[in-house]
Short mmCIF file of C-alpha atoms and ligand atoms in Angstrom, two decimals:
data_model
loop_
_atom_site.label_atom_id
_atom_site.label_comp_id
_atom_site.label_asym_id
_atom_site.label_seq_id
_atom_site.Cartn_x
_atom_site.Cartn_y
_atom_site.Cartn_z
CA MET A 47 0.00 0.00 0.00
CA LEU A 48 1.52 3.33 -1.01
CA ILE A 49 -0.88 5.64 0.71
CA LYS A 50 -1.24 5.55 4.44
CA THR A 51 -4.87 5.14 5.29
CA PRO A 52 -6.06 6.70 8.51
CA ALA A 53 -8.58 5.00 10.75
CA ARG A 54 -12.12 6.09 10.02
CA SER A 55 -12.19 7.87 13.37
CA ASP A 56 -9.61 10.30 12.02
CA LEU A 57 -11.87 11.62 9.30
CA SER A 58 -14.20 14.59 9.24
CA GLU A 59 -16.23 16.30 6.61
CA ALA A 60 -15.14 19.77 7.70
CA GLN A 61 -11.44 18.90 7.58
CA THR A 62 -11.31 16.63 4.56
CA THR A 63 -12.19 19.30 2.06
CA PRO A 64 -9.74 22.14 1.56
CA GLU A 65 -10.96 25.69 1.21
CA THR A 66 -10.55 25.59 -2.56
CA ALA A 67 -12.86 22.62 -2.74
CA TYR A 68 -15.56 24.48 -0.86
CA VAL A 69 -15.29 27.22 -3.43
CA SER A 70 -15.55 24.71 -6.26
CA ARG A 71 -18.40 22.90 -4.62
CA ARG A 72 -20.29 26.12 -4.28
CA SER A 73 -19.84 26.92 -7.94
CA VAL A 74 -20.93 23.44 -8.95
CA ILE A 75 -24.02 23.65 -6.81
CA ARG A 76 -24.80 27.12 -8.09
CA GLY A 77 -24.25 25.95 -11.62
CA LEU A 78 -26.95 23.37 -11.09
CA GLY A 79 -29.32 25.88 -9.61
CA ALA A 80 -29.49 24.46 -6.10
CA GLY A 81 -29.26 26.06 -2.68
CA LEU A 82 -26.26 26.50 -0.44
CA GLY A 83 -27.71 24.47 2.41
CA GLY A 84 -25.29 21.61 1.96
CA LEU A 85 -22.26 23.82 2.44
CA LEU A 86 -23.30 24.70 5.93
CA MET A 87 -23.87 21.24 7.24
CA SER A 88 -20.25 20.17 7.59
CA GLY A 89 -19.76 18.31 10.83
CA GLY A 90 -22.84 19.99 12.13
CA ALA A 91 -25.53 18.73 14.38
CA VAL A 92 -27.53 21.77 13.48
CA GLY A 93 -30.64 21.54 11.43
CA MET A 94 -30.84 25.10 10.27
CA ASP A 95 -30.74 26.24 6.70
CA LEU A 96 -29.73 29.89 6.72
CA PHE A 97 -30.45 30.39 3.07
CA GLY A 98 -33.92 28.91 3.25
CA SER A 99 -33.17 26.81 0.22
CA ASP A 100 -32.51 23.20 0.98
CA LYS A 101 -33.38 21.84 -2.40
CA GLN A 102 -31.01 19.42 -4.02
CA ALA A 103 -29.67 19.82 -7.50
CA SER A 104 -32.15 17.80 -9.43
CA GLY A 105 -34.93 16.80 -7.15
CA SER A 106 -38.13 17.97 -5.70
CA ALA A 107 -38.16 15.73 -2.63
CA PRO A 108 -37.05 17.90 0.31
CA ARG A 109 -34.25 16.47 2.42
CA LYS A 110 -34.45 16.90 6.17
CA PRO A 111 -31.52 17.99 8.31
CA LEU A 112 -30.26 15.27 10.66
CA GLN A 113 -28.86 15.38 14.17
CA PHE A 114 -25.61 13.40 14.38
CA SER A 115 -22.20 13.23 16.00
CA PRO A 116 -19.51 14.49 13.60
CA GLN A 117 -16.28 12.73 12.77
CA LYS A 118 -12.76 13.94 13.55
CA PRO A 119 -10.27 15.24 10.91
CA ALA A 120 -9.17 13.24 7.83
CA PRO A 121 -6.57 15.31 6.08
CA ASP A 122 -5.89 12.89 3.22
CA LEU A 123 -9.44 12.47 1.97
CA VAL A 124 -11.18 15.04 -0.18
CA LEU A 125 -14.94 14.89 -0.29
CA THR A 126 -16.78 14.42 -3.53
CA PRO A 127 -19.05 17.46 -3.88
CA GLU A 128 -22.63 16.87 -2.85
CA ALA A 129 -24.02 17.72 -6.29
CA LYS A 130 -21.93 14.91 -7.81
CA VAL A 131 -22.84 12.40 -5.11
CA THR A 132 -26.51 13.05 -5.87
CA ASN A 133 -26.32 13.26 -9.67
CA HIS A 134 -24.00 10.41 -10.63
CA ASN A 135 -25.70 7.27 -9.36
CA ASN A 136 -26.34 3.62 -9.94
CA PHE A 137 -29.92 2.69 -9.06
CA TYR A 138 -31.02 0.56 -11.99
CA GLU A 139 -34.62 0.48 -10.83
CA PHE A 140 -34.75 4.05 -12.18
CA GLY A 141 -32.68 3.56 -15.33
CA THR A 142 -29.13 2.57 -16.19
CA GLY A 143 -27.75 6.02 -17.10
CA LYS A 144 -25.78 7.83 -14.40
CA THR A 145 -28.23 10.75 -14.23
CA ASP A 146 -31.36 8.61 -14.62
CA PRO A 147 -31.85 7.93 -10.88
CA ALA A 148 -31.76 11.64 -10.00
CA GLU A 149 -34.19 12.38 -12.80
CA ASN A 150 -36.61 9.51 -12.33
CA SER A 151 -36.74 8.75 -8.60
CA GLN A 152 -38.03 11.99 -7.12
CA GLY A 153 -41.59 10.70 -6.89
CA LEU A 154 -40.61 7.65 -4.80
CA LYS A 155 -42.75 7.63 -1.67
CA ILE A 156 -40.22 7.34 1.15
CA GLU A 157 -42.44 8.33 4.04
CA PRO A 158 -43.75 6.36 5.83
CA TRP A 159 -41.23 3.51 5.49
CA THR A 160 -40.95 0.31 7.47
CA LEU A 161 -38.07 -2.14 7.71
CA THR A 162 -38.68 -5.75 8.78
CA VAL A 163 -36.02 -7.89 10.45
CA GLU A 164 -36.81 -11.60 10.52
CA GLY A 165 -35.42 -15.11 10.09
CA GLU A 166 -32.85 -16.46 12.54
CA VAL A 167 -33.61 -13.98 15.33
CA GLU A 168 -35.25 -14.45 18.73
CA LYS A 169 -37.22 -11.22 18.35
CA PRO A 170 -38.32 -10.50 14.78
CA GLY A 171 -39.87 -7.11 14.23
CA THR A 172 -40.77 -4.21 12.01
CA VAL A 173 -39.48 -0.72 12.67
CA ASP A 174 -40.62 2.70 11.55
CA VAL A 175 -37.49 3.99 9.83
CA TRP A 176 -38.22 7.69 10.34
CA LYS A 177 -38.75 7.11 14.05
CA LEU A 178 -35.57 5.03 14.17
CA MET A 179 -33.61 7.95 12.68
CA SER A 180 -34.52 10.21 15.56
CA ASP A 181 -34.08 7.54 18.28
CA ILE A 182 -30.99 5.55 17.48
CA GLY A 183 -28.15 8.09 17.73
CA LEU A 184 -26.67 8.86 14.34
CA GLU A 185 -23.01 9.35 13.49
CA GLU A 186 -21.09 10.71 10.55
CA ARG A 187 -18.94 8.24 8.60
CA ILE A 188 -16.75 9.57 5.83
CA TYR A 189 -15.93 6.66 3.57
CA ARG A 190 -14.31 6.01 0.26
CA MET A 191 -16.82 4.50 -2.19
CA ARG A 192 -15.44 2.34 -4.99
CA CYS A 193 -17.80 1.21 -7.73
CA VAL A 194 -16.93 -2.01 -9.55
CA GLU A 195 -16.99 0.13 -12.73
CA ALA A 196 -13.67 1.68 -11.56
CA TRP A 197 -14.86 5.10 -10.43
CA SER A 198 -14.80 6.29 -6.84
CA MET A 199 -16.01 9.01 -4.49
CA VAL A 200 -15.55 10.08 -0.87
CA ILE A 201 -18.94 10.46 0.79
CA PRO A 202 -19.90 11.83 4.22
CA TRP A 203 -22.63 9.39 5.24
CA VAL A 204 -24.83 9.71 8.29
CA GLY A 205 -26.03 6.47 9.82
CA PHE A 206 -25.52 3.81 12.47
CA GLU A 207 -23.76 0.49 12.81
CA LEU A 208 -25.70 -2.39 11.28
CA GLY A 209 -24.29 -4.73 13.94
CA LYS A 210 -25.65 -2.72 16.85
CA PHE A 211 -29.03 -2.56 15.15
CA LEU A 212 -29.15 -6.32 14.48
CA GLN A 213 -28.33 -7.10 18.13
CA ARG A 214 -31.72 -5.68 19.09
CA PHE A 215 -33.38 -8.60 17.33
CA GLN A 216 -31.17 -11.19 19.05
CA PRO A 217 -29.63 -13.30 16.27
CA THR A 218 -29.72 -17.04 16.93
CA SER A 219 -26.65 -19.28 16.66
CA ARG A 220 -27.95 -20.46 13.28
CA ALA A 221 -27.62 -16.97 11.77
CA LYS A 222 -24.64 -17.22 9.41
CA TYR A 223 -25.55 -14.66 6.74
CA VAL A 224 -27.68 -11.54 6.38
CA ALA A 225 -29.94 -11.04 3.34
CA PHE A 226 -31.24 -7.63 2.29
CA GLN A 227 -34.06 -6.65 -0.04
CA THR A 228 -34.93 -3.39 -1.81
CA LEU A 229 -38.53 -2.21 -2.13
CA TYR A 230 -40.45 -3.98 -4.87
CA ASP A 231 -43.22 -1.72 -6.16
CA PRO A 232 -43.53 -1.73 -9.96
CA GLU A 233 -46.27 0.90 -9.84
CA GLN A 234 -43.77 3.40 -8.47
CA ILE A 235 -40.55 2.04 -9.91
CA PRO A 236 -40.23 2.15 -13.70
CA GLY A 237 -37.33 -0.33 -14.02
CA GLN A 238 -39.41 -2.95 -12.20
CA ARG A 239 -42.17 -2.61 -14.80
CA ASN A 240 -39.88 -2.58 -17.79
CA ARG A 241 -36.83 -4.81 -18.21
CA TYR A 242 -35.24 -2.43 -20.66
CA ILE A 243 -35.32 0.47 -18.19
CA GLY A 244 -34.22 -1.79 -15.34
CA GLY A 245 -31.14 -3.12 -17.13
CA GLY A 246 -32.27 -6.74 -17.10
CA VAL A 247 -31.88 -7.14 -13.33
CA ASP A 248 -34.36 -9.49 -11.63
CA TYR A 249 -36.15 -7.38 -9.03
CA PRO A 250 -36.33 -6.93 -6.14
CA TYR A 251 -32.63 -6.13 -5.90
CA VAL A 252 -31.13 -8.37 -3.22
CA GLU A 253 -27.79 -8.38 -1.45
CA GLY A 254 -26.08 -10.25 1.35
CA LEU A 255 -23.24 -10.30 3.84
CA ARG A 256 -21.62 -12.95 5.95
CA MET A 257 -22.56 -12.50 9.62
CA ASP A 258 -19.09 -11.29 10.68
CA GLU A 259 -19.10 -8.73 7.85
CA ALA A 260 -22.52 -7.51 8.91
CA MET A 261 -21.41 -7.19 12.54
CA HIS A 262 -18.18 -5.34 11.67
CA PRO A 263 -18.17 -1.78 13.09
CA LEU A 264 -17.36 -0.26 9.67
CA THR A 265 -20.62 -1.62 8.21
CA ILE A 266 -23.43 0.89 8.49
CA LEU A 267 -27.00 1.46 7.55
CA SER A 268 -27.01 4.98 6.16
CA VAL A 269 -29.98 7.33 6.39
CA GLY A 270 -28.26 10.48 5.18
CA LEU A 271 -25.38 12.20 3.45
CA TYR A 272 -23.96 15.69 3.79
CA GLY A 273 -25.94 16.17 7.00
CA LYS A 274 -29.37 15.59 5.52
CA THR A 275 -31.62 12.61 4.84
CA LEU A 276 -30.83 10.63 1.70
CA PRO A 277 -32.31 11.71 -1.60
CA PRO A 278 -34.20 8.91 -3.37
CA GLN A 279 -31.44 8.38 -5.93
CA ASN A 280 -28.96 7.50 -3.16
CA GLY A 281 -31.31 4.94 -1.61
CA ALA A 282 -33.69 6.82 0.65
CA PRO A 283 -34.66 6.40 3.31
CA ILE A 284 -32.22 3.66 4.35
CA ARG A 285 -29.40 1.85 2.56
CA LEU A 286 -26.39 -0.31 3.30
CA VAL A 287 -22.79 0.98 3.16
CA VAL A 288 -19.87 -1.49 3.34
CA PRO A 289 -16.82 0.64 2.55
CA TRP A 290 -14.32 -2.14 1.78
CA LYS A 291 -16.57 -3.75 -0.84
CA TYR A 292 -17.60 -2.71 -4.33
CA GLY A 293 -20.50 -0.28 -4.39
CA PHE A 294 -23.06 -2.79 -5.62
CA LYS A 295 -23.07 -4.42 -2.17
CA GLY A 296 -24.56 -1.16 -0.84
CA ILE A 297 -28.19 -2.05 -1.47
CA LYS A 298 -30.61 0.89 -1.50
CA SER A 299 -34.10 1.60 -0.16
CA ILE A 300 -34.17 -1.50 2.05
CA VAL A 301 -37.49 -2.94 3.26
CA LYS A 302 -36.41 -6.33 4.58
CA ILE A 303 -33.45 -7.89 6.37
CA GLN A 304 -33.38 -11.66 6.94
CA LEU A 305 -30.85 -13.53 9.02
CA VAL A 306 -30.27 -16.88 7.37
CA GLU A 307 -28.20 -20.07 7.61
CA LYS A 308 -27.10 -20.29 3.97
CA MET A 309 -25.37 -17.80 1.67
CA PRO A 310 -28.21 -15.80 0.08
CA PRO A 311 -28.48 -14.97 -3.64
CA THR A 312 -27.29 -11.49 -4.68
CA SER A 313 -28.50 -9.54 -7.71
CA TRP A 314 -25.27 -8.93 -9.64
CA ASN A 315 -24.00 -12.42 -8.95
CA LYS A 316 -27.21 -13.88 -10.38
CA LEU A 317 -26.87 -11.72 -13.49
CA ALA A 318 -23.19 -12.46 -14.23
CA PRO A 319 -21.63 -14.90 -11.73
CA ASN A 320 -18.25 -14.93 -13.44
CA GLU A 321 -18.00 -11.13 -13.15
CA TYR A 322 -19.50 -10.38 -9.73
CA GLY A 323 -18.96 -12.54 -6.68
CA PHE A 324 -20.73 -12.69 -3.35
CA TYR A 325 -17.77 -11.19 -1.46
CA ALA A 326 -16.95 -8.34 -3.86
CA ASN A 327 -14.11 -7.02 -1.71
CA VAL A 328 -12.29 -4.16 -3.45
CA ASN A 329 -9.15 -5.81 -4.79
CA PRO A 330 -6.67 -4.16 -7.18
CA ASP A 331 -5.06 -7.57 -7.82
CA VAL A 332 -8.17 -9.29 -9.13
CA ASP A 333 -9.34 -7.76 -12.38
CA HIS A 334 -12.87 -7.77 -13.64
CA PRO A 335 -12.97 -10.09 -16.68
CA ARG A 336 -13.54 -7.03 -18.90
CA TRP A 337 -11.38 -4.34 -17.24
CA SER A 338 -8.57 -3.74 -14.76
CA GLN A 339 -9.34 -3.00 -11.11
CA ALA A 340 -5.81 -1.71 -10.39
CA SER A 341 -6.81 1.95 -10.56
CA GLU A 342 -9.91 4.10 -10.47
CA ARG A 343 -11.25 7.47 -11.57
CA TYR A 344 -11.84 9.50 -8.43
CA ILE A 345 -14.69 11.96 -8.87
CA GLY A 346 -13.70 15.00 -6.84
CA PRO A 347 -14.10 18.76 -6.66
CA GLY A 348 -13.61 20.79 -9.79
CA GLY A 349 -15.46 21.06 -13.06
CA LEU A 350 -18.45 18.83 -13.45
CA PHE A 351 -16.47 16.08 -15.14
CA SER A 352 -13.16 16.48 -13.31
CA VAL A 353 -11.72 13.11 -12.43
CA LYS A 354 -8.36 12.00 -11.14
CA ARG A 355 -6.85 8.61 -11.91
CA GLN A 356 -5.58 7.01 -8.69
CA GLU A 357 -4.45 3.61 -7.46
CA THR A 358 -7.07 1.33 -6.01
CA LEU A 359 -6.24 0.18 -2.48
CA PRO A 360 -6.74 -3.38 -1.19
CA PHE A 361 -10.04 -3.50 0.67
CA ASN A 362 -10.51 0.07 -0.55
CA GLY A 363 -8.05 1.29 2.11
CA TYR A 364 -9.71 -0.50 5.03
CA GLY A 365 -7.39 -3.52 5.10
CA ASP A 366 -6.06 -2.82 8.59
CA GLU A 367 -9.59 -3.14 9.89
CA VAL A 368 -11.01 -5.97 7.77
CA ALA A 369 -8.29 -8.14 6.18
CA SER A 370 -8.43 -10.53 9.15
CA LEU A 371 -12.01 -11.47 8.24
CA TYR A 372 -10.60 -13.24 5.17
CA LYS A 373 -7.31 -14.59 6.48
CA ASN A 374 -7.76 -18.18 5.32
CA MET A 375 -9.52 -17.44 2.07
CA ASP A 376 -8.25 -17.39 -1.50
CA LEU A 377 -9.49 -13.98 -2.61
CA ARG A 378 -9.05 -14.88 -6.28
CA LYS A 379 -11.51 -17.68 -5.86
CA PHE A 380 -13.85 -15.82 -3.53
CA TYR A 381 -13.99 -12.56 -5.50
N1 MTE B 415 -31.48 -1.38 -5.14
C1 MTE B 415 -30.31 -1.03 -5.70
N2 MTE B 415 -29.25 -0.79 -4.92
C2 MTE B 415 -28.05 -0.44 -5.48
C3 MTE B 415 -27.90 -0.37 -6.90
C4 MTE B 415 -29.06 -0.63 -7.70
O1 MTE B 415 -29.03 -0.60 -8.94
N3 MTE B 415 -30.24 -0.96 -7.07
N4 MTE B 415 -26.67 -0.05 -7.45
C5 MTE B 415 -25.47 -0.33 -6.63
C6 MTE B 415 -24.24 0.22 -7.19
S1 MTE B 415 -23.60 -0.57 -8.55
C7 MTE B 415 -23.55 1.24 -6.61
S2 MTE B 415 -22.01 1.74 -7.18
C8 MTE B 415 -24.14 1.99 -5.47
C9 MTE B 415 -24.19 3.46 -5.83
O2 MTE B 415 -24.59 4.24 -4.74
P1 MTE B 415 -24.76 5.80 -4.93
O3 MTE B 415 -25.57 6.03 -6.16
O4 MTE B 415 -25.43 6.29 -3.69
O5 MTE B 415 -23.37 6.37 -5.07
O6 MTE B 415 -25.46 1.57 -5.14
C10 MTE B 415 -25.65 0.16 -5.19
N5 MTE B 415 -26.99 -0.17 -4.68
MO1 MO B 416 -21.40 0.09 -8.63
#
């Protein structure tokens, strides 16, 4: 590893972005005709929008300010501007183009929203996600995000540890894996009505983790980014974030979590098993059959299409924390 990667606790939204980036971010946001609200939320637990304009770049769904504990400094990470995080997405249910989700998901009804936890647990249950957001104690997590398509971002998520949440339901000793499911509602979701729009994925989108991966403190359920609730295109109101894995593991708009004994099916693996594995750990040494994974295009501050080619790090830079989970595994075989 050439770049020293700080522990996640060393990172903070306010400190990761140099002054010049704030200037660029402002111009990008202005260029897209949105408000300045996002600029003021750095590290903040404050829900006030001084400019009275909290609208995101492309959407009509208002995002609510969240209360959360901020992270500490991360001098080596530069945040991807909010307007890019919310306008360059993969959410095939709303189309396969990068701007399709922002354009087509604004009507998604995200409130109310319930999440059911069932399967190998002593106490199955259904929670009101909006109530959960105000009860559970949210924290900021600034993570690198590496898509399997070889682009990356740095995103200031707001959320909570999946492991702590799952403990509430008391997993049984038979729980070996965790299966996740996205909302299935073809009336609302165009890609679920039309295979062409939805990119040929079998819906609902499903994902899974091994139990130890799910319980790892880096694994979060995110309910916000840049200090506010998630916009629909980023998986509102609740989505998974596993920072050492390729982005497709981060399933969006989750309605169900099942604890199970056997490895569950996952959407991209079903579609192309030779290209996308269950583990999907970021690994510069294991290429995708159709492209190299050794480097990535980092989408950072600057002009709308400014990208920087950089090396991809093993486990996306989180190896110190997670490599031990895979110590006896051949990562070429279990890609
Ligand atoms: N339900 C669902 N979840 C999904 C996807 C999707 O198409 N549908 N795309 C995945 C992929 S490939 C990536 S890279 C991330 C992108 O998250 P972002 O748009 O918030 O950056 O979401 C993941 N979660
Ligand atoms: Mo992705």
